[in-house]
CSV table of C-alpha atoms and ligand atoms in Angstrom, one decimal:
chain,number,residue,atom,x,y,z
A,386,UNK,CA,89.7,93.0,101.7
A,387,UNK,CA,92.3,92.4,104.5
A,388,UNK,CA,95.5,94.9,104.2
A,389,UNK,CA,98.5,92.9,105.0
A,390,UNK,CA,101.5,94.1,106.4
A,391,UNK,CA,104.4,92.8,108.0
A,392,UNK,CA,105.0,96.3,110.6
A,393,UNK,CA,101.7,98.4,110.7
A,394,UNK,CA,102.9,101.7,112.3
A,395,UNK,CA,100.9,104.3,114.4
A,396,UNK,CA,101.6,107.9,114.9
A,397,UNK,CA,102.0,110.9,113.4
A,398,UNK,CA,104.7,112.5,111.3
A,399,UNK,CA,106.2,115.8,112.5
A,400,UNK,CA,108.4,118.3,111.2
A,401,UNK,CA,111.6,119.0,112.6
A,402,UNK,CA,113.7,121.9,112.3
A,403,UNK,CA,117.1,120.7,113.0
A,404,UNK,CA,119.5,123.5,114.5
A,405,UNK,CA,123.5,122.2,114.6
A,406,UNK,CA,126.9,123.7,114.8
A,407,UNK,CA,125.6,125.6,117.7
A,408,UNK,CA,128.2,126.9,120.5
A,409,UNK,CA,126.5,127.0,123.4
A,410,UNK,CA,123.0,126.2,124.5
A,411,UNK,CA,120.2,128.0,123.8
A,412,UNK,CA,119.9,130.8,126.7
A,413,UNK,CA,117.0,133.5,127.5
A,414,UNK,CA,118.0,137.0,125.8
A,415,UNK,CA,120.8,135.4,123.9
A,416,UNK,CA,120.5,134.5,119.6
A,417,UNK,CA,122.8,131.3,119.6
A,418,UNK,CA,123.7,131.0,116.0
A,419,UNK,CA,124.3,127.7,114.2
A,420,UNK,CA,126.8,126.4,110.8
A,421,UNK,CA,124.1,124.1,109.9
A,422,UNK,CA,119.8,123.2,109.3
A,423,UNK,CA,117.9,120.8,108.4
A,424,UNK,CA,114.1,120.4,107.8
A,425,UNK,CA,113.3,116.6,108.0
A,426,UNK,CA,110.2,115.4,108.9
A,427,UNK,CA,110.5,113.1,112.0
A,428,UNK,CA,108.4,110.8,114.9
A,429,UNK,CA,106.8,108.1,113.2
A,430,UNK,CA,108.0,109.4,109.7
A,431,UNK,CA,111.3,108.4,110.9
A,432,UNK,CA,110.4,104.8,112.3
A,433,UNK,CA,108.1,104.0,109.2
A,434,UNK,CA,110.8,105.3,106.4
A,435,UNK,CA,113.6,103.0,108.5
A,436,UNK,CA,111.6,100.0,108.1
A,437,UNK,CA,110.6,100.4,104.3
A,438,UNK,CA,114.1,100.5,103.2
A,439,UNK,CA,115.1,97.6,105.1
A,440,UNK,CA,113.1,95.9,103.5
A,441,UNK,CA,109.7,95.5,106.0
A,442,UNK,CA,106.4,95.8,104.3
A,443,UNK,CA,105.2,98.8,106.1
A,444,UNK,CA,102.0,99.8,106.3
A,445,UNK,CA,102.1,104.0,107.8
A,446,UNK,CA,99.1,104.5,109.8
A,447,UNK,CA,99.3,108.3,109.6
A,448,UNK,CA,97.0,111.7,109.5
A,449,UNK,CA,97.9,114.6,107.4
A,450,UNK,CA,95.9,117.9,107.3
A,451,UNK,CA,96.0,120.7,104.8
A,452,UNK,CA,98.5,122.6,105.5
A,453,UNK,CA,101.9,122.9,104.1
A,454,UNK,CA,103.7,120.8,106.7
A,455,UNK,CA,101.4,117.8,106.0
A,456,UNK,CA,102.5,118.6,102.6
A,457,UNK,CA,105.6,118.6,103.0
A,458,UNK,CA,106.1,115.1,105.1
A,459,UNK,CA,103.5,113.8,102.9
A,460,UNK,CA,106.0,114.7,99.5
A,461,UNK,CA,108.7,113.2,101.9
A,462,UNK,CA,106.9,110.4,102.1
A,463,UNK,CA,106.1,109.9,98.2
A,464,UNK,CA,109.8,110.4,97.5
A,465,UNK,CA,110.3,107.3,99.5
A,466,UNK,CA,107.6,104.8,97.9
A,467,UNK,CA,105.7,103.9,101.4
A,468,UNK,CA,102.3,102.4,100.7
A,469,UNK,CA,99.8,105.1,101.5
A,470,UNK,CA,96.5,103.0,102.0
A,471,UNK,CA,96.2,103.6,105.7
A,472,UNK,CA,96.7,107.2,105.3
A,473,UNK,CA,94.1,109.7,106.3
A,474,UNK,CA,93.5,113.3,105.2
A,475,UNK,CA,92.0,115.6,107.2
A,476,UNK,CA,90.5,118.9,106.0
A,477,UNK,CA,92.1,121.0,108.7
A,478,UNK,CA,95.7,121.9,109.5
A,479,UNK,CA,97.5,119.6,111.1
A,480,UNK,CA,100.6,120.7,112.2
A,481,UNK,CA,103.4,119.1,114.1
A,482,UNK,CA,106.5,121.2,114.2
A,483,UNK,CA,109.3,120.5,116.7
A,484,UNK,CA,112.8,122.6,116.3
A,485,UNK,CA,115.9,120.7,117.7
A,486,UNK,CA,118.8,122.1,119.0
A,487,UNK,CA,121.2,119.2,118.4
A,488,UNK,CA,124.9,118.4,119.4
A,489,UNK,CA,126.9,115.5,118.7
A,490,UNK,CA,125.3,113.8,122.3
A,491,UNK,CA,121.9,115.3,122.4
A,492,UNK,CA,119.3,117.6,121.9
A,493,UNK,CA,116.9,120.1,123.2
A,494,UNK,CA,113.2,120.1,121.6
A,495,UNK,CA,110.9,123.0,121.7
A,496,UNK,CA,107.5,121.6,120.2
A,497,UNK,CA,104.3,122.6,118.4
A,498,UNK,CA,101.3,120.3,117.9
A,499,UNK,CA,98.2,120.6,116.4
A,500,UNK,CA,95.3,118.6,118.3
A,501,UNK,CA,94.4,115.2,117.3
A,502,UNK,CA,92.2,113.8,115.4
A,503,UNK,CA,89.3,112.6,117.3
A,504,UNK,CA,89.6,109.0,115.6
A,505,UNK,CA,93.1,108.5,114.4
A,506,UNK,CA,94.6,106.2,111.6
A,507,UNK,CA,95.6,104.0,114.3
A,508,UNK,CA,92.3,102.9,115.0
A,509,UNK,CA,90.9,102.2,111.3
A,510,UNK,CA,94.6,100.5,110.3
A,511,UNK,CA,93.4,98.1,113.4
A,512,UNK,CA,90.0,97.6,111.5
A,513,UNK,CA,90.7,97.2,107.7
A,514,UNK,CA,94.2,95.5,108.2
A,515,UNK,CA,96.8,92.2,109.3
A,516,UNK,CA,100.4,92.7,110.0
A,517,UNK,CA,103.1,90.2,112.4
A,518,UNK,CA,103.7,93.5,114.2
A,519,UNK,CA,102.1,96.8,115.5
A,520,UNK,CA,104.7,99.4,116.3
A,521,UNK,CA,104.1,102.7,118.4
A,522,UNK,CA,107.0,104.9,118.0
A,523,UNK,CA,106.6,106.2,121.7
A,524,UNK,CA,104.9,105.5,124.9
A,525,UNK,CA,101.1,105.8,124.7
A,526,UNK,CA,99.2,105.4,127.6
A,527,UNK,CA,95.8,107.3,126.1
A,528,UNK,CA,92.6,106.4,126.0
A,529,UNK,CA,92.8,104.5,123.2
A,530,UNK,CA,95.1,101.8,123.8
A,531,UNK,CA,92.5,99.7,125.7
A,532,UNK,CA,90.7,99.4,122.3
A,533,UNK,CA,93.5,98.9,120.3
A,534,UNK,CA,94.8,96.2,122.7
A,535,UNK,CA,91.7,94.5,121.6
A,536,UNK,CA,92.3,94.8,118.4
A,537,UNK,CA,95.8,93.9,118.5
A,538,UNK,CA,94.9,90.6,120.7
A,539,UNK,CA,92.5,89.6,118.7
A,540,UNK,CA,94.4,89.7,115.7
A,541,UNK,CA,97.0,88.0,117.0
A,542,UNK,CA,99.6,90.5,116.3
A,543,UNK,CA,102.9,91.3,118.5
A,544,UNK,CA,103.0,94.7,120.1
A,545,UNK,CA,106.0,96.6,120.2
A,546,UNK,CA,106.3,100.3,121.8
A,547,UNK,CA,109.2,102.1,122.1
A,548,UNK,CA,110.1,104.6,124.9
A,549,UNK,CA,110.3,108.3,123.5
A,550,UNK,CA,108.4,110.1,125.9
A,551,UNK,CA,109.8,112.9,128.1
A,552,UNK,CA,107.2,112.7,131.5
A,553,UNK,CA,105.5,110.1,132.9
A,554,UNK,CA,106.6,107.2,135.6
A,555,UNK,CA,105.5,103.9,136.8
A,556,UNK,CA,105.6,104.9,140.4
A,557,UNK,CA,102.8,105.4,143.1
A,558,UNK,CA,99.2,105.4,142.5
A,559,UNK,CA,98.3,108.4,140.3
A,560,UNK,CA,96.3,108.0,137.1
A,561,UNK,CA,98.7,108.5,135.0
A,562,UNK,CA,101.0,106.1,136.7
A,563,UNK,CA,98.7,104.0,136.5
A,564,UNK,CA,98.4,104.3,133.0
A,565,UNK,CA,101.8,104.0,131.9
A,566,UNK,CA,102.0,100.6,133.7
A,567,UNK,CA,99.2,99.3,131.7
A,568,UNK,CA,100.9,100.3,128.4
A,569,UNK,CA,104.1,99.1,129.2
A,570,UNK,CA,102.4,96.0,130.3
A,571,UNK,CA,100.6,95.8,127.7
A,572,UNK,CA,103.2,95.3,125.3
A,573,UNK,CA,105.3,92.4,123.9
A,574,UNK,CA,108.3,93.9,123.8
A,575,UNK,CA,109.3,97.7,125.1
A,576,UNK,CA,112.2,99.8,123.7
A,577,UNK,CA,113.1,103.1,125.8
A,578,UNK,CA,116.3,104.7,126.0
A,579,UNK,CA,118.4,104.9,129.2
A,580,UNK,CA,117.3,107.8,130.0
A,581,UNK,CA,113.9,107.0,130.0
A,582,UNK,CA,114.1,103.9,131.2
A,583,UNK,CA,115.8,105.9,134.6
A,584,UNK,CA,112.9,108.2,134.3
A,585,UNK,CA,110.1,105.9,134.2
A,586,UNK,CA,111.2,103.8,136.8
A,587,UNK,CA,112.6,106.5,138.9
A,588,UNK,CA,115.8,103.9,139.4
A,589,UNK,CA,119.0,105.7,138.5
A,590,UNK,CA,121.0,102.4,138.3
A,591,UNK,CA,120.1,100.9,134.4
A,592,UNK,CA,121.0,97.7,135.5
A,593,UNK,CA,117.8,98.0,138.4
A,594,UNK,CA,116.0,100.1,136.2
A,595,UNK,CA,115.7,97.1,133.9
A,596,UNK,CA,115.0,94.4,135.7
A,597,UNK,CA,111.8,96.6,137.4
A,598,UNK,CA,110.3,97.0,133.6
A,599,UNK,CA,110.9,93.4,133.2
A,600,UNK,CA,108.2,93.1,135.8
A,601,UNK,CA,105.9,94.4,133.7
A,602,UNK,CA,106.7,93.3,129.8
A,603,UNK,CA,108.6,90.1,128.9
A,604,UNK,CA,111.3,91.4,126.6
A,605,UNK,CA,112.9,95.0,127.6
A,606,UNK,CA,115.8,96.1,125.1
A,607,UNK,CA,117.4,99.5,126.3
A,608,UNK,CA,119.1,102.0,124.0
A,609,UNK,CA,122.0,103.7,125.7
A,610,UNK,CA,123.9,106.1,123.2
A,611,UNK,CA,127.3,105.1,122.3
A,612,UNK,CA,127.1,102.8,124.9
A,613,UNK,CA,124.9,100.4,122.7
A,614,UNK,CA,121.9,98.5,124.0
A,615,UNK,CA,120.9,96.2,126.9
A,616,UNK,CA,118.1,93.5,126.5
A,617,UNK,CA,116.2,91.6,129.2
A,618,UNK,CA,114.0,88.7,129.2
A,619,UNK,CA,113.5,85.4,131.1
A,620,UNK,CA,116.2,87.2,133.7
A,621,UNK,CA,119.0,87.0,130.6
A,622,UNK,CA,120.5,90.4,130.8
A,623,UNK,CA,122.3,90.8,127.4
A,624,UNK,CA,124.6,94.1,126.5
A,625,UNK,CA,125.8,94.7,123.1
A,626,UNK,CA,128.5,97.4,122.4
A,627,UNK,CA,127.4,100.4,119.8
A,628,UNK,CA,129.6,100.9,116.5
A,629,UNK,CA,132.2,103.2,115.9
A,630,UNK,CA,131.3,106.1,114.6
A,631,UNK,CA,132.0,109.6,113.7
A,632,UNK,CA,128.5,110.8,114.8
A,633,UNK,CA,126.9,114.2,114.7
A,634,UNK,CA,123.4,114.4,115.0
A,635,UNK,CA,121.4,112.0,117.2
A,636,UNK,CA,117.9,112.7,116.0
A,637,UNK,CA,116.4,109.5,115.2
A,638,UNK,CA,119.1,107.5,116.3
A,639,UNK,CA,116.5,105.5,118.9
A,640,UNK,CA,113.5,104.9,116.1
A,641,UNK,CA,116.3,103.7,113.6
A,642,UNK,CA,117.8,101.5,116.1
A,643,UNK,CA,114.3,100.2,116.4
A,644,UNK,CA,114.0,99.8,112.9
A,645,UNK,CA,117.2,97.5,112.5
A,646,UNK,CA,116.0,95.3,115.5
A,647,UNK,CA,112.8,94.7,114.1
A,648,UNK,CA,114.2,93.9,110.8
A,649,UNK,CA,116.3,90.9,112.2
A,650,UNK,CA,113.5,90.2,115.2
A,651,UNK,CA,111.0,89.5,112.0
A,652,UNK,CA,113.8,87.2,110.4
A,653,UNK,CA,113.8,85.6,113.3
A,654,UNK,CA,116.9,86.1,114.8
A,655,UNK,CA,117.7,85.3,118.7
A,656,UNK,CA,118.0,89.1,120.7
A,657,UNK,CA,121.9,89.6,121.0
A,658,UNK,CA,121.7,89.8,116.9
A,659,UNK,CA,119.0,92.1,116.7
A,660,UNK,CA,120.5,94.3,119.0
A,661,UNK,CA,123.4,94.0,116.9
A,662,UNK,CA,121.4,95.1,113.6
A,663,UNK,CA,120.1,97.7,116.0
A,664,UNK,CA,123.1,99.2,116.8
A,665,UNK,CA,124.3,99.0,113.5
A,666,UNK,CA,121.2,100.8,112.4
A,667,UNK,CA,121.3,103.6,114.6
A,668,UNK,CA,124.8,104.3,115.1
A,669,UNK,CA,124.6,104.6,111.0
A,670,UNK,CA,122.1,106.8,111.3
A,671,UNK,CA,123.7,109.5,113.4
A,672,UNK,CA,126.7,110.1,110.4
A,673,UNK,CA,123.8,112.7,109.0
A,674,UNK,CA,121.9,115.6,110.0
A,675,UNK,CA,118.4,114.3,110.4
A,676,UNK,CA,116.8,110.7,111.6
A,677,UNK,CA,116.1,109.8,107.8
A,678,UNK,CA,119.3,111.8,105.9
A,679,UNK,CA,121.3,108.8,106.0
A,680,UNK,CA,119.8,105.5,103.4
A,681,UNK,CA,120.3,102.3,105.9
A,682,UNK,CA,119.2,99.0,103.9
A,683,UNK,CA,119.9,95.6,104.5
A,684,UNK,CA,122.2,95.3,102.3
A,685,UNK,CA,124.6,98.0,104.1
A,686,UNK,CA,124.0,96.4,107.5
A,687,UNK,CA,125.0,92.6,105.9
A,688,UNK,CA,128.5,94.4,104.7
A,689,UNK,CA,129.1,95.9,107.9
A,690,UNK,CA,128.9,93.1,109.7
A,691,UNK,CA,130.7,91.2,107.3
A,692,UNK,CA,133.7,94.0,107.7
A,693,UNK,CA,133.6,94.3,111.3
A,694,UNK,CA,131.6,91.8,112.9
B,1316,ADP,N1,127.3,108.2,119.5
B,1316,ADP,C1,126.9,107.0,119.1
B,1316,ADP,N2,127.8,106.1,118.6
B,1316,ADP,C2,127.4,104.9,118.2
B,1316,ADP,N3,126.1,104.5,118.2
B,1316,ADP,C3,125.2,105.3,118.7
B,1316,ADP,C4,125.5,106.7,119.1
B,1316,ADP,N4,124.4,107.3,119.5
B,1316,ADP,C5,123.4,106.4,119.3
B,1316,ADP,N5,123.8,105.2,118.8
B,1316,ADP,C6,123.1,104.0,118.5
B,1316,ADP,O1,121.7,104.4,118.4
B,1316,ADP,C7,120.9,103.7,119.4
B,1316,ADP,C8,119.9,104.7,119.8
B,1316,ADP,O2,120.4,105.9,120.3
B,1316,ADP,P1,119.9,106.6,121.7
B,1316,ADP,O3,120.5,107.9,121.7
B,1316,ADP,O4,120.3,105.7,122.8
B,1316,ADP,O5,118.3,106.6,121.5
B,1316,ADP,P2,117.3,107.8,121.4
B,1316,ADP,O6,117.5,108.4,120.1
B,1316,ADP,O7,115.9,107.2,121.6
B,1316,ADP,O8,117.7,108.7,122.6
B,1316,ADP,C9,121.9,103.4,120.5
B,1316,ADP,O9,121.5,102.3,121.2
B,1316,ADP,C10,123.2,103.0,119.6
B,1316,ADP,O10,123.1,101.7,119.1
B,1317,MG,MG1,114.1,107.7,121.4
């Protein structure tokens, strides 16, 4: 039997340690102390959570192992009702731990990941199940995107990546290079930040920057902070202003914003609007320590705009 979805979404969860309140940035032989922490599990827990409570039939294609911080984004997880038939449990630790050092604008990351299953979810969700969209929470370029481009053709499904990555460009002739053109090409719709929309295209104007990733997928939407978010496609550049805000912790802010687009794109609203629901979404989202903290549903985003649309 077919799974049907309307978002099937790849990746894996991770657990992140979120360090606020800090005074400075973290230095060598200094202990920068903090007035607040959070442990929240984030990546594609934060994307996948997003989605359910707006409403989108999600279907998390995720790995656990058997440790305890599986276990803990897996309770996470349970706590929020997601449908768990693409999940896969490995009998290994599987550990994903990043610790954030966040202020109101930004953060800095320092990461631990176990290694990867050999086959991941991704690739039996692809098998067993249907969905309108397949969403990867970050720019994949590995090995097995060439399959699951396949899979995703053939199934006539619309492929949607988003940008968080922190290497990686689109220029010269390396291999990697190489590869991250393909991915980007080979996707219906791409979603980076500015930053990493500078990055990938080595272009330091946004306004260039976009129009050289609109080379290579048809619809480019940019997040850019409490600047809001740009969109490109058919040589339409459109720029929506964020919300007002009083926010204080950005994690998450780019894979909720995500989240609200989708939401309207699958309702079939023209880009402008989803970016609006976008903005909506992840401005919202950074009133709380943590990418999931703070409940966003449809509801909520209908009564903003009402207020202050
Ligand atoms: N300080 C802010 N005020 C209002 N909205 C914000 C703020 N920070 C982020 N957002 C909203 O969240 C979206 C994603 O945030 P951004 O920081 O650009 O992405 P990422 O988390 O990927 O770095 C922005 O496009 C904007 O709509
Ligand atoms: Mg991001």
């Amino acid at each position: 039997m077919t799974l049907n979805f309307d978002v099937i979404v790849v990746g894996s969860y991770s657990i992140d340690l979120i360090f606020s309140g800090l005074g400075e940035f973290p230095q060598l032989g200094k202990d920068v102390v903090g007035t607040d922490f959070k442990m929240s599990p984030g990546e594609a827990f934060i994307s996948a959570v997003s989605m359910h409570r707006l409403g989108i039939t999600v279907g998390w294609a995720a790995d656990f192992g058997n440790d305890e911080f599986s276990r803990f984004a897996l309770n996470s997880t349970r706590d929020e009702g997601l449908n768990e038939s693409l999940f896969i449990f490995h009998d290994r630790p599987y550990r994903r731990i990043s610790a954030a050092a966040s202020y109101p604008n930004d953060r800095a990351f320092i990461t631990y990941y176990d290694p990867d299953p050999q086959i991941p979810a991704a690739i039996s969700a692809l098998i067993k199940s249907q969905a309108r969209v397949l969403y990867i929470p970050g720019l994949y370029s590995g090995d097995l995107l060439g399959v699951g481009v396949k899979l995703i053709r053939a199934k006539k499904m619309t492929l949607v990546m988003d940008g968080n990555s922190s290497s990686g460009d689109i220029l010269g002739n390396s291999k990697q290079s190489k590869s991250i053109r393909k991915a980007i090409n080979s996707a219906d719709i791409f979603i980076p930040n500015a930053q990493e929309a500078r990055r990938i295209t080595g272009e330091s104007n946004l306004d260039v920057a976009i129009r050289q990733l609109g080379e290579l997928c048809p619809v480019i939407v940019i997040k850019d902070g409490s600047n809001g978010s740009y969109s490109y496609k058919n040589n339409e550049l459109i720029h929506v202003p964020a919300i007002s805000v009083n926010s204080i912790d950005t994690t998450g802010a780019g894979d909720n914003f995500s989240a609200g687009f989708l939401r309207a794109w699958l309702d079939g609203f023209p880009l402008e609007i989803c970016q609006e629901w976008g903005n909506i979404v992840g401005g919202l989202s950074t009133t709380a320590l943590g990418g999931t903290t703070r409940k966003i549903t449809c509801e909520q985003v209908r009564k903003y705009l009402k207020f202050n649309g």
